[in-house]
C-alpha atoms as a printed R data frame, in Angstrom:
   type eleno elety resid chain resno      x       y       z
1  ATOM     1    CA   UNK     A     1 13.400   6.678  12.208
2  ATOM     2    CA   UNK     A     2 17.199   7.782  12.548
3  ATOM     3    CA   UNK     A     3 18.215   4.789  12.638
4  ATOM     4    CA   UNK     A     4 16.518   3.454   8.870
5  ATOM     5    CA   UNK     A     5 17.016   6.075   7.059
6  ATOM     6    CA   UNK     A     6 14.378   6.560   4.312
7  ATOM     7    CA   UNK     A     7 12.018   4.766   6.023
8  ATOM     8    CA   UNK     A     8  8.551   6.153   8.127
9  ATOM     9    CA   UNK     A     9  5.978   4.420   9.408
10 ATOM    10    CA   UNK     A    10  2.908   4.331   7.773
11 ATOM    11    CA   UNK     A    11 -0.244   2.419   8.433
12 ATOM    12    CA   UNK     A    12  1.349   0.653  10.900
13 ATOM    13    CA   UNK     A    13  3.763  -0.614   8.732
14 ATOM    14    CA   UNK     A    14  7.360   0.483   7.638
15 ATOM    15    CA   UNK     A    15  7.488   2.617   4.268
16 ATOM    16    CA   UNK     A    16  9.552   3.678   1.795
17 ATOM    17    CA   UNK     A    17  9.932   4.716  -1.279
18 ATOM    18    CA   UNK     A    18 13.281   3.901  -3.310
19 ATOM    19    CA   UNK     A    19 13.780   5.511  -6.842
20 ATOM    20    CA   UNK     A    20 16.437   4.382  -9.634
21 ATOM    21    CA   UNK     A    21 17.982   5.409 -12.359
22 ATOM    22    CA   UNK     A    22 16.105   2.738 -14.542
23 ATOM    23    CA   UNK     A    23 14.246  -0.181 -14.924
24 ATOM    24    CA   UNK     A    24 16.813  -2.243 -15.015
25 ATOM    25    CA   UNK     A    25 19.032  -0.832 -11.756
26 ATOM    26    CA   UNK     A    26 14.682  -1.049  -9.634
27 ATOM    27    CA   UNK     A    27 14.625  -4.869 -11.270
28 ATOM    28    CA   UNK     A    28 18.078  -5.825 -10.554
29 ATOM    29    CA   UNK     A    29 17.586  -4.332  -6.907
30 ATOM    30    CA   UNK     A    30 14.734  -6.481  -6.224
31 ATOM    31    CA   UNK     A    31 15.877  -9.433  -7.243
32 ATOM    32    CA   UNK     A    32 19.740  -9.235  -5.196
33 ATOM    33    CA   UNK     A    33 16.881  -8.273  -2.302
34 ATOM    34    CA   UNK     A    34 14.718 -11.701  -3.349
35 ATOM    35    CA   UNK     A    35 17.671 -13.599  -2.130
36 ATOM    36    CA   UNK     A    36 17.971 -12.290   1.657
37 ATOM    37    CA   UNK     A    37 14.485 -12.271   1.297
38 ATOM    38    CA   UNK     A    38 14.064 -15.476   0.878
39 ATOM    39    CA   UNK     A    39 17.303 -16.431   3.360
40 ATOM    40    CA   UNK     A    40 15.332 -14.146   6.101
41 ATOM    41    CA   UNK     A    41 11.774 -15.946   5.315
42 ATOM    42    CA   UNK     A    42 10.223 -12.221   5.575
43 ATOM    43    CA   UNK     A    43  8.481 -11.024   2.345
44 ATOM    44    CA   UNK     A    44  7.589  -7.380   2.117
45 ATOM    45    CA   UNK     A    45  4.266  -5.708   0.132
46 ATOM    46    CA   UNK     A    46  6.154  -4.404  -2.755
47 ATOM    47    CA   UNK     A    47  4.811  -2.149  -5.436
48 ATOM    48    CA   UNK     A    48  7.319  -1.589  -8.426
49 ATOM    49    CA   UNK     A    49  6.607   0.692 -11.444
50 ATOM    50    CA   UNK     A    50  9.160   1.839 -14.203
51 ATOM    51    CA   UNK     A    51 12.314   2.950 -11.554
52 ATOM    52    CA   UNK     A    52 10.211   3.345  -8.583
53 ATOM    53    CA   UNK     A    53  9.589   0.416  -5.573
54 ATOM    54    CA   UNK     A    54  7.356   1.238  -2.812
55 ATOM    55    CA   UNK     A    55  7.910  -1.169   0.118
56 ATOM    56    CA   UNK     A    56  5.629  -1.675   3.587
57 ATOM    57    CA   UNK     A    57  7.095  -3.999   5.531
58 ATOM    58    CA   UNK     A    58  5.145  -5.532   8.857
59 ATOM    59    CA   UNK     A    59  4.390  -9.154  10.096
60 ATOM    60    CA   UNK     A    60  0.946 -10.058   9.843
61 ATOM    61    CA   UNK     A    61  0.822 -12.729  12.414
62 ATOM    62    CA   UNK     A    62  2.414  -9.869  14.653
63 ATOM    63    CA   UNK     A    63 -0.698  -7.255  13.775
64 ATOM    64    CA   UNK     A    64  2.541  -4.648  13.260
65 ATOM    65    CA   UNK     A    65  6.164  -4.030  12.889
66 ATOM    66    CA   UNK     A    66  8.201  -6.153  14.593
67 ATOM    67    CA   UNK     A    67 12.476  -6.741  14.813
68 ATOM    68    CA   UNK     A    68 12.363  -8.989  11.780
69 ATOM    69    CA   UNK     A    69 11.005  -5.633   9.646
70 ATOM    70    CA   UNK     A    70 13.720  -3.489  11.256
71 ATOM    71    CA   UNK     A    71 16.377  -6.258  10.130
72 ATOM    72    CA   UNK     A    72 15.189  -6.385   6.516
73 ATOM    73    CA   UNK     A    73 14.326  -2.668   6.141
74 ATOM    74    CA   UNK     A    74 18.590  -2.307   7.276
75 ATOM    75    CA   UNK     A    75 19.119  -4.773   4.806
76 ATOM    76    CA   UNK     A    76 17.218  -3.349   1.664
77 ATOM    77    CA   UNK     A    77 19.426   0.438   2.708
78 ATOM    78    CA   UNK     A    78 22.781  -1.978   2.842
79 ATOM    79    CA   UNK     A    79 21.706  -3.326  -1.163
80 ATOM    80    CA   UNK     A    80 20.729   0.003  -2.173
């Protein structure tokens, strides 16, 4: 999607993968994302090992992606 960059759809959901330098930059990431997060009331399926964080974001109650995963996907890019 040009206008998420990064991000595909897969599975009916929104993907992508993120890589960091470290640990530490991946952890610190996820936690200034925990805060809109939280704010927005949308949690994403997030996988994190070492520097890498694999994120699928859809709305269950939806059955697939809806505006809300558009609006946090452009938020996760804006943190980045």
């Amino acid at each position: 999607r040009s206008d998420l960059p990064g991000w595909q759809v897969k599975e009916g959901k929104l993907h992508k993968d993120f890589e960091f330098k470290d640990f530490n930059e991946a952890f610190g990431f996820m936690t200034r994302a925990a805060l809109h997060i939280e704010k927005m009331n949308h949690h994403p399926e997030w996988f994190n090992v070492y520097n890498k964080l694999s994120v699928d974001l859809q709305t269950h109650d939806a059955g697939g992606i809806t505006e809300n995963d558009t609006k946090l996907a452009k938020t996760l890019n804006s943190l980045q």
